[in-house]
PDB file of C-alpha atoms in Angstrom:
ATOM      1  CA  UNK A   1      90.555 126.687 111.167  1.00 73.00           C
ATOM      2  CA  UNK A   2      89.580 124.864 114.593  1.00 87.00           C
ATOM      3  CA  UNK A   3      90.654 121.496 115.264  1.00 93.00           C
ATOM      4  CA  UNK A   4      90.752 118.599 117.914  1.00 94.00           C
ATOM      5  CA  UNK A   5      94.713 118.901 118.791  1.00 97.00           C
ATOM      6  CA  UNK A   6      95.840 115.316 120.396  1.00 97.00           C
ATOM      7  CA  UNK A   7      99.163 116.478 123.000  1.00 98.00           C
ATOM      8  CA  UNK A   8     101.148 114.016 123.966  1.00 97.00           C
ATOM      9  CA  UNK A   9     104.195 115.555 125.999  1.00 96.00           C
ATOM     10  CA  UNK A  10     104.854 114.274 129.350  1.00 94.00           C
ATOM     11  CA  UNK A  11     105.890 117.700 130.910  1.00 93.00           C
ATOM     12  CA  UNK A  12     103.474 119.416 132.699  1.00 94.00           C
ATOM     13  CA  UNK A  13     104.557 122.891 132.175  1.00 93.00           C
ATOM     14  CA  UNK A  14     105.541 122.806 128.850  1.00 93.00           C
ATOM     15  CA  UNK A  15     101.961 121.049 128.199  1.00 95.00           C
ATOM     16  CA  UNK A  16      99.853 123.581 130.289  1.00 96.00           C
ATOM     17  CA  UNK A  17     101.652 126.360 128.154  1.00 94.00           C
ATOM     18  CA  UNK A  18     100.992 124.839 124.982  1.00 95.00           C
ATOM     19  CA  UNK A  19      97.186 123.798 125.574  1.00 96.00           C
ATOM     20  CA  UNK A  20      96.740 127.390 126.807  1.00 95.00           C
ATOM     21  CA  UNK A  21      98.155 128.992 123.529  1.00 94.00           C
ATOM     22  CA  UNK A  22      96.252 126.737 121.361  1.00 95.00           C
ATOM     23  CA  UNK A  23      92.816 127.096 122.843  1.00 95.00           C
ATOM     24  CA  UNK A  24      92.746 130.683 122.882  1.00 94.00           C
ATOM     25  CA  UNK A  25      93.311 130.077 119.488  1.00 93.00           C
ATOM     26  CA  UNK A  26      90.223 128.441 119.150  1.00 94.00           C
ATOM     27  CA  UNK A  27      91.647 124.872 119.240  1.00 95.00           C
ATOM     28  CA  UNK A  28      90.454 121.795 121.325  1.00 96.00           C
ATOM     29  CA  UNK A  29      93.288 120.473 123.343  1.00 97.00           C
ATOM     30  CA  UNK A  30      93.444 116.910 124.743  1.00 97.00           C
ATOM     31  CA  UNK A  31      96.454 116.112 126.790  1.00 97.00           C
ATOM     32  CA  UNK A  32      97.957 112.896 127.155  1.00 97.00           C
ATOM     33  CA  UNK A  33     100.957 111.904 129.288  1.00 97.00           C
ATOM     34  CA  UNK A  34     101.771 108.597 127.883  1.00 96.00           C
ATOM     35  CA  UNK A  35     102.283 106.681 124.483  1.00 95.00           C
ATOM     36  CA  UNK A  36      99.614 104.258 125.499  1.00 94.00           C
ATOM     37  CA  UNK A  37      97.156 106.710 126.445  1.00 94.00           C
ATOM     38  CA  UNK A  38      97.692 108.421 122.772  1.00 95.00           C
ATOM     39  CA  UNK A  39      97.124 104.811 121.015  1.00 93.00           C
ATOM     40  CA  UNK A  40      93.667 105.132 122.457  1.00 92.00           C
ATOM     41  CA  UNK A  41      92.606 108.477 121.653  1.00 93.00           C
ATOM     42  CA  UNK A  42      94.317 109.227 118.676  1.00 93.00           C
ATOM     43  CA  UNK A  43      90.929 108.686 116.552  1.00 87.00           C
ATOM     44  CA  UNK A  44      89.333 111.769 118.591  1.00 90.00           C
ATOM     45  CA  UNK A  45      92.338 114.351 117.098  1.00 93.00           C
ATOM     46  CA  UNK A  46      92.470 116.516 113.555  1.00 92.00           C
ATOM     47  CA  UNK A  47      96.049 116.348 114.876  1.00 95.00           C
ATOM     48  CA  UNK A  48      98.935 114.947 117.247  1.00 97.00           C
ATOM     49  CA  UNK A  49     101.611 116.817 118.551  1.00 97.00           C
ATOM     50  CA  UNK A  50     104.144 114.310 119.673  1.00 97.00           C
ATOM     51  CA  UNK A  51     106.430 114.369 122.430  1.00 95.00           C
ATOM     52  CA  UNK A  52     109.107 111.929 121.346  1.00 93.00           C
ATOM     53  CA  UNK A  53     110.550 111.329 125.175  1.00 91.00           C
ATOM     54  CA  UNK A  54     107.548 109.723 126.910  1.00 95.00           C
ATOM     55  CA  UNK A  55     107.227 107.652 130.819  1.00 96.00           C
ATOM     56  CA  UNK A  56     106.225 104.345 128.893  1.00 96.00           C
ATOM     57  CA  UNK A  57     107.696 104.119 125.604  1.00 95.00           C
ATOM     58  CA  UNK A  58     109.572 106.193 122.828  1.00 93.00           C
ATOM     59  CA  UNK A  59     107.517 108.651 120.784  1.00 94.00           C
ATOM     60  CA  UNK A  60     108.439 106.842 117.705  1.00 93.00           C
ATOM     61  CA  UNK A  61     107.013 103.576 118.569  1.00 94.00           C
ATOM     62  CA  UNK A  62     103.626 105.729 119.312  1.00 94.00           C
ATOM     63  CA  UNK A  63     103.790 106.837 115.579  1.00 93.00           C
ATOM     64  CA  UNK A  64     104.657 103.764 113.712  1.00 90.00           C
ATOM     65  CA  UNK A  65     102.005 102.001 115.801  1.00 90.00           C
ATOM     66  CA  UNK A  66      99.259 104.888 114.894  1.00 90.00           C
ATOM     67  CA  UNK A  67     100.292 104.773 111.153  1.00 86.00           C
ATOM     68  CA  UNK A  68      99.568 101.407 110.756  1.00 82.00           C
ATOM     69  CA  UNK A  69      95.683 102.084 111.675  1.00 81.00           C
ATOM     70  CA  UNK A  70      95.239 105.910 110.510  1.00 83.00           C
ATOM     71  CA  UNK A  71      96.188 108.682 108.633  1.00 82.00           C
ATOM     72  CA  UNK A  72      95.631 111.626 111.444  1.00 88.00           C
ATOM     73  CA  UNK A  73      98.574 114.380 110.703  1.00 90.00           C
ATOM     74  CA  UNK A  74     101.171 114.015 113.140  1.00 92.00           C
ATOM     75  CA  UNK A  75     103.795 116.878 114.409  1.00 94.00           C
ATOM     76  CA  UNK A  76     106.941 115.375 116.225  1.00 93.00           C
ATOM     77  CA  UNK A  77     108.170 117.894 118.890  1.00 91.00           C
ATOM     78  CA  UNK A  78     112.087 116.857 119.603  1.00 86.00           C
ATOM     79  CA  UNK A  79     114.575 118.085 121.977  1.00 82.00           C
ATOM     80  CA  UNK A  80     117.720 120.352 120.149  1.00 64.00           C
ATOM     81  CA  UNK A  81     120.104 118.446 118.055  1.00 62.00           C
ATOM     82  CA  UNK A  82     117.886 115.135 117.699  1.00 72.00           C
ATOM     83  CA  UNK A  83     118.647 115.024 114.380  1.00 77.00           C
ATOM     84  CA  UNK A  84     118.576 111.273 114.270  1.00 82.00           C
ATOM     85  CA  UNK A  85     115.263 111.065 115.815  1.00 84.00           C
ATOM     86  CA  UNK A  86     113.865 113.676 113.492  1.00 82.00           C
ATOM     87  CA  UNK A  87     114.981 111.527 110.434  1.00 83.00           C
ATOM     88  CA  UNK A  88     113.667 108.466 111.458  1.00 86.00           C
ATOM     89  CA  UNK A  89     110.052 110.466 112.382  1.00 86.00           C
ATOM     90  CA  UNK A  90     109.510 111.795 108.980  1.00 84.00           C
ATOM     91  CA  UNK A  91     110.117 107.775 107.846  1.00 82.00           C
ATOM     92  CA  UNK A  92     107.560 106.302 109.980  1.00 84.00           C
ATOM     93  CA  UNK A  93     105.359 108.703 108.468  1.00 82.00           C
ATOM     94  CA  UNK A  94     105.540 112.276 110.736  1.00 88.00           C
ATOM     95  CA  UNK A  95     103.905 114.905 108.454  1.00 84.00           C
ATOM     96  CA  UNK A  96     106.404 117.220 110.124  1.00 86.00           C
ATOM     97  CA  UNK A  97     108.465 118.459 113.296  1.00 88.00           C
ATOM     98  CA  UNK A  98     109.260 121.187 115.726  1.00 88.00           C
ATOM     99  CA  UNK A  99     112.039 121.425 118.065  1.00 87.00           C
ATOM    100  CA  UNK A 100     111.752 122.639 121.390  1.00 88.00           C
ATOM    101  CA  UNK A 101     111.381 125.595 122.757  1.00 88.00           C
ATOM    102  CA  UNK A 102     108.100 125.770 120.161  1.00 89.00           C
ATOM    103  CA  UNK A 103     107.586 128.813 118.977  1.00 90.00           C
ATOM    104  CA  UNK A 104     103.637 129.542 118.806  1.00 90.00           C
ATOM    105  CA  UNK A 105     103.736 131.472 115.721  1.00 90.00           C
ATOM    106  CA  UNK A 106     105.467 128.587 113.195  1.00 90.00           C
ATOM    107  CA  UNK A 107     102.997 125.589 115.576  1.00 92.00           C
ATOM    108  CA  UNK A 108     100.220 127.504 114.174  1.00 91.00           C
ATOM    109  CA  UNK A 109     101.155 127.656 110.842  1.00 89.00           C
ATOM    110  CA  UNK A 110     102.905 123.955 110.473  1.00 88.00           C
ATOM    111  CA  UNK A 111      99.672 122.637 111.768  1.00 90.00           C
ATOM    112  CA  UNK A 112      97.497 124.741 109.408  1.00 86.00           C
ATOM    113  CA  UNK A 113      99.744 123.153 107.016  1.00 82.00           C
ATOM    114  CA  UNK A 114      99.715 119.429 107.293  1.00 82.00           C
ATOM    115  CA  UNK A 115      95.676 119.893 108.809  1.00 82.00           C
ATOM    116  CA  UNK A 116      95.025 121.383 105.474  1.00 75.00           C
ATOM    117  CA  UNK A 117      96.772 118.954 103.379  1.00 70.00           C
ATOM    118  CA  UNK A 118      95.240 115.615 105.225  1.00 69.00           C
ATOM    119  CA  UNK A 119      92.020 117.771 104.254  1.00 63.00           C
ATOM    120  CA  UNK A 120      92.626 117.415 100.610  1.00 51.00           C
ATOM    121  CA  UNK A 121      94.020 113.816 100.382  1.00 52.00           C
ATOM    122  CA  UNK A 122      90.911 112.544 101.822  1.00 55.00           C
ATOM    123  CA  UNK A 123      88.365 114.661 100.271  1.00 47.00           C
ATOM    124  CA  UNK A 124      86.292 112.496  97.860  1.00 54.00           C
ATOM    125  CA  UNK A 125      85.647 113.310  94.637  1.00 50.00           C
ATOM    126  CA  UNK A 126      82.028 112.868  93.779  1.00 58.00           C
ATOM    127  CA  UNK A 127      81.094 110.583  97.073  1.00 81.00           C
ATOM    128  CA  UNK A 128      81.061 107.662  94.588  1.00 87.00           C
ATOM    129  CA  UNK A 129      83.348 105.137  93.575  1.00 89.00           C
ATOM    130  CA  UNK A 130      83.882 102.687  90.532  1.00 89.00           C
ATOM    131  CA  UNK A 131      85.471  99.720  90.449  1.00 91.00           C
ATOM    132  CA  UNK A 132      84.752  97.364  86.954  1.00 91.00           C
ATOM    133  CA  UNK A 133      81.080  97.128  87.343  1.00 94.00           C
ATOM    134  CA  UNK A 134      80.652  97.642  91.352  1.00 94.00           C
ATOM    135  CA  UNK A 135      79.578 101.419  92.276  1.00 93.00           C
ATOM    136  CA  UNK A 136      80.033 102.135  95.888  1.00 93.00           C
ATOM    137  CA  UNK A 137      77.741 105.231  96.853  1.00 91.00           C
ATOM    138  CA  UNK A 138      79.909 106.773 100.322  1.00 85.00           C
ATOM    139  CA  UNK A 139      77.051 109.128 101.026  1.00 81.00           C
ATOM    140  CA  UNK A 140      73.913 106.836 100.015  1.00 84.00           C
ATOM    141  CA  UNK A 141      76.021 103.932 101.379  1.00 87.00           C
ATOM    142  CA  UNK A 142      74.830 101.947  99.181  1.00 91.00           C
ATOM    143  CA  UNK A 143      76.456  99.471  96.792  1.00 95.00           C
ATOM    144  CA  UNK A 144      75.117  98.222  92.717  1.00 96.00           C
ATOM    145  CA  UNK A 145      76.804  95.629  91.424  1.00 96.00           C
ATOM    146  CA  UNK A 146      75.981  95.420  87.668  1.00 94.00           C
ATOM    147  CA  UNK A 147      73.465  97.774  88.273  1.00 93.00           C
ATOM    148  CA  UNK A 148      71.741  95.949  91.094  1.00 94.00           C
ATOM    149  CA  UNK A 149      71.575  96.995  94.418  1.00 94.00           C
ATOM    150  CA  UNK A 150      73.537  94.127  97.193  1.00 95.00           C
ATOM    151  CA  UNK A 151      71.852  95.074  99.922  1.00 90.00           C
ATOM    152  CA  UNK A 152      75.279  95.480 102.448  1.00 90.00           C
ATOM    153  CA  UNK A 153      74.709  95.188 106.401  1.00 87.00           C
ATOM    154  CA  UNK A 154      75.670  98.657 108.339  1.00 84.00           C
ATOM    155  CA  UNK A 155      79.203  96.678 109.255  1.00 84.00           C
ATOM    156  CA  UNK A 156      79.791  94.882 105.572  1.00 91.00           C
ATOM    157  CA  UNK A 157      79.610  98.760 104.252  1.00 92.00           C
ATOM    158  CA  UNK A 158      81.734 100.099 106.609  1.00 89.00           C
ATOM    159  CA  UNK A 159      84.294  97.274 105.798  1.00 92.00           C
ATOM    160  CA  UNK A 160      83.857  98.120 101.892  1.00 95.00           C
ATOM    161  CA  UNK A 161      84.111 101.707 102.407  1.00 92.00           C
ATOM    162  CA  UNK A 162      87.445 102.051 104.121  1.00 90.00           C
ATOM    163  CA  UNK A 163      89.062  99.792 101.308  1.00 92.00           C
ATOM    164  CA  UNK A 164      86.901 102.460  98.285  1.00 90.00           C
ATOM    165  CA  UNK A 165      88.350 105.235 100.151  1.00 85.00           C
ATOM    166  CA  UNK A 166      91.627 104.373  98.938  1.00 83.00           C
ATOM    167  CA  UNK A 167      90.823 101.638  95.730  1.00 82.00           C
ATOM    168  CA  UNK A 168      93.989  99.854  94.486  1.00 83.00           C
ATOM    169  CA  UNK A 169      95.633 100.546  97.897  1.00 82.00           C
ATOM    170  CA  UNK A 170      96.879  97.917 100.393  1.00 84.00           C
ATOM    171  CA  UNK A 171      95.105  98.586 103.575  1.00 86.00           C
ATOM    172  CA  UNK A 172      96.045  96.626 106.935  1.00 86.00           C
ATOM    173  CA  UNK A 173      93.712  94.425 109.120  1.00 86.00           C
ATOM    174  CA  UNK A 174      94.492  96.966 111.849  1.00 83.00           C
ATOM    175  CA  UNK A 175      93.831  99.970 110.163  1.00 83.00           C
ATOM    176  CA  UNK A 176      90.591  98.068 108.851  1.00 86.00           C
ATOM    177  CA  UNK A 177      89.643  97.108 112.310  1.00 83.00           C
ATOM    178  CA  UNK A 178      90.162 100.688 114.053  1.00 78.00           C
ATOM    179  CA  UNK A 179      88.452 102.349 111.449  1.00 79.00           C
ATOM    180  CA  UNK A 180      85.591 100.058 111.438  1.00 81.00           C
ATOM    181  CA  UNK A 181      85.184  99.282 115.387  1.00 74.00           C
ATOM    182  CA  UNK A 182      86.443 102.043 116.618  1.00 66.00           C
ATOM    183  CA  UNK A 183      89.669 100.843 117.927  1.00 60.00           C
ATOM    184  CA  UNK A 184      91.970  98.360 116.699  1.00 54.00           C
ATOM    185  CA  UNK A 185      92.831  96.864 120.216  1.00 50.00           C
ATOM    186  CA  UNK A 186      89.138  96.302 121.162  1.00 52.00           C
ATOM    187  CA  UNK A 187      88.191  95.118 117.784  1.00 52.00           C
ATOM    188  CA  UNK A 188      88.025  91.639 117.140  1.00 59.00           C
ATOM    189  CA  UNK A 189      89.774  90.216 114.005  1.00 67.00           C
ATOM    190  CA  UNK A 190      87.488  86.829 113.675  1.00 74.00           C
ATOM    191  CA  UNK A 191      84.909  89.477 113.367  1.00 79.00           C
ATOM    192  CA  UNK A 192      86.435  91.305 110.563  1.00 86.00           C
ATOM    193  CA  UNK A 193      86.896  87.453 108.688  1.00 87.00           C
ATOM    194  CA  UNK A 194      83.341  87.084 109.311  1.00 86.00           C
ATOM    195  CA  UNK A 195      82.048  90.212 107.395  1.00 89.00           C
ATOM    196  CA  UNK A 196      84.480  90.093 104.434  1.00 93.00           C
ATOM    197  CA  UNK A 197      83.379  86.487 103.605  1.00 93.00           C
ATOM    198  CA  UNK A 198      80.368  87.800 103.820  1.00 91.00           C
ATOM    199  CA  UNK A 199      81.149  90.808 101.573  1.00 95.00           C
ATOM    200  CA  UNK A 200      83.053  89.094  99.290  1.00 95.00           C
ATOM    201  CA  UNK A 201      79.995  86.392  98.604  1.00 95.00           C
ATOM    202  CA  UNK A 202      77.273  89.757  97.869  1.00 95.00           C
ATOM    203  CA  UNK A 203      79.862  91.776  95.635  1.00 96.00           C
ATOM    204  CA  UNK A 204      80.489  88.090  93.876  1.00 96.00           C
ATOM    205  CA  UNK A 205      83.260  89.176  91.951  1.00 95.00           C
ATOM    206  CA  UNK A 206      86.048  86.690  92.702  1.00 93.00           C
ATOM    207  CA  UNK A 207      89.640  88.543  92.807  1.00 92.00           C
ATOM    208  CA  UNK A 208      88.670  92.070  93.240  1.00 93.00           C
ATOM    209  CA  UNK A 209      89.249  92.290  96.927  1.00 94.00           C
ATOM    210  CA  UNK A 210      92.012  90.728  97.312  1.00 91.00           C
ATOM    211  CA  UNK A 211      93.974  89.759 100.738  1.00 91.00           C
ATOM    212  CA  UNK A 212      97.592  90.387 101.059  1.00 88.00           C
ATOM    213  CA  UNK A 213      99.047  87.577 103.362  1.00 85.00           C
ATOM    214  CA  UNK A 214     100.345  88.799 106.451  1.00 85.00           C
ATOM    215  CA  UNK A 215      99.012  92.299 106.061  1.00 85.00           C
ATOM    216  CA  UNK A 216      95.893  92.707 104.888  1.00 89.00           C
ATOM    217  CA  UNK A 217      93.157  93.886 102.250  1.00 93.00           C
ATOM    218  CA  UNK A 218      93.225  95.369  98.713  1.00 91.00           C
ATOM    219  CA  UNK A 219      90.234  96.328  96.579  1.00 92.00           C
ATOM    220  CA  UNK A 220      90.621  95.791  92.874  1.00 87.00           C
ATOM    221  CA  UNK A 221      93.091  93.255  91.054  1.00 77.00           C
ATOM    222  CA  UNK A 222      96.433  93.664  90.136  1.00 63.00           C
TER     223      UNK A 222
END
């Protein structure tokens, strides 16, 4: 299975030697040299390999600050005996880790692995989903509301849809705003205000998207 590989490892050779393995796998590499760099591109990957020793900041700050806006498998590649490191990876949300020298053979098959589980998670179910009396159609992308049809803009949609991807979950403005615009550090938030008041006032079902102070968005009630 081919994927977009994000690699984020400051060191040129050990980079080169990696992106040469993977694409004559099949893979598309992209190579990044610095946290910040990654924070912009990460939307363009199936997966991130992860250097955790970067020029600009620490690897783990890169990951906690992608797993507040997405869900992309990430691969933490630490140095021997950085143990510590390792267990505080897998809390900020690492699907899994390597340490260095990487050996091609278990890359290929931990990033099968956590590729091919991401896969699953997100795969819908029928394309449609139910909440009390509002049916959101991902494929038609169209919403009924008691059997009527709302009429959402392109962007109100989009909004919806990322909250009935994952209904009863907590979802954060920034995760709402990369998702929806692309990138949360371009997006503006008075924007996102904008569209759920105006989502909230077509669904007109006070309560079931609710907003979590200080974080962010919900859709259905408690």
């Amino acid at each position: 299975m081919a994927v977009r590989v994000l690699l984020v490892e400051d060191d040129a050779g050990v980079a080169d030697a990696l992106a040469e393995a993977l694409q004559s796998r099949g893979h598309t590499v992209s190579h990044a040299i610095r946290g910040s760099d990654a924070l912009h591109r990460h939307r363009a990957a199936d997966v991130i390999l992860l250097d955790l020793n970067l020029p600009d900041m620490h690897g783990l700050d890169v990951l906690r600050k992608v797993r507040q806006v997405s869900p992309v498998p990430v691969l933490v590649l630490t140095a021997s005996g950085d143990e510590r490191s390792v267990v505080r990876g897998l809390r900020l949300g690492a699907d899994d880790y390597l340490t260095k020298p990487v050996r091609l053979a278990e890359l290929l098959a931990r990033m099968d692995a956590v590729v091919r589980r991401a896969s699953v998670s997100a795969a819908p179910q029928d394309g449609v989903v139910r909440v009390e009396d509002v049916e959101i159609d991902l494929g038609a992308r169209r919403v009924l509301v008691g059997g009527h049809d709302i009429g959402l803009t392109a962007k109100e949609f989009a909004v919806l849809a990322v909250l009935a991807a994952r209904p009863g979950t907590a979802v954060s403005r920034q995760q709402l705003m990369d998702e929806v615009w692309g990138d949360a550090y371009l997006a503006v938030s008075r924007s996102l205000d904008v569209h759920l008041t105006q989502l909230r006032a077509k669904l007109d079902r006070p309560g079931l998207l609710t907003t979590i102070r200080g974080f962010g968005y919900r859709l259905g009630r408690d």
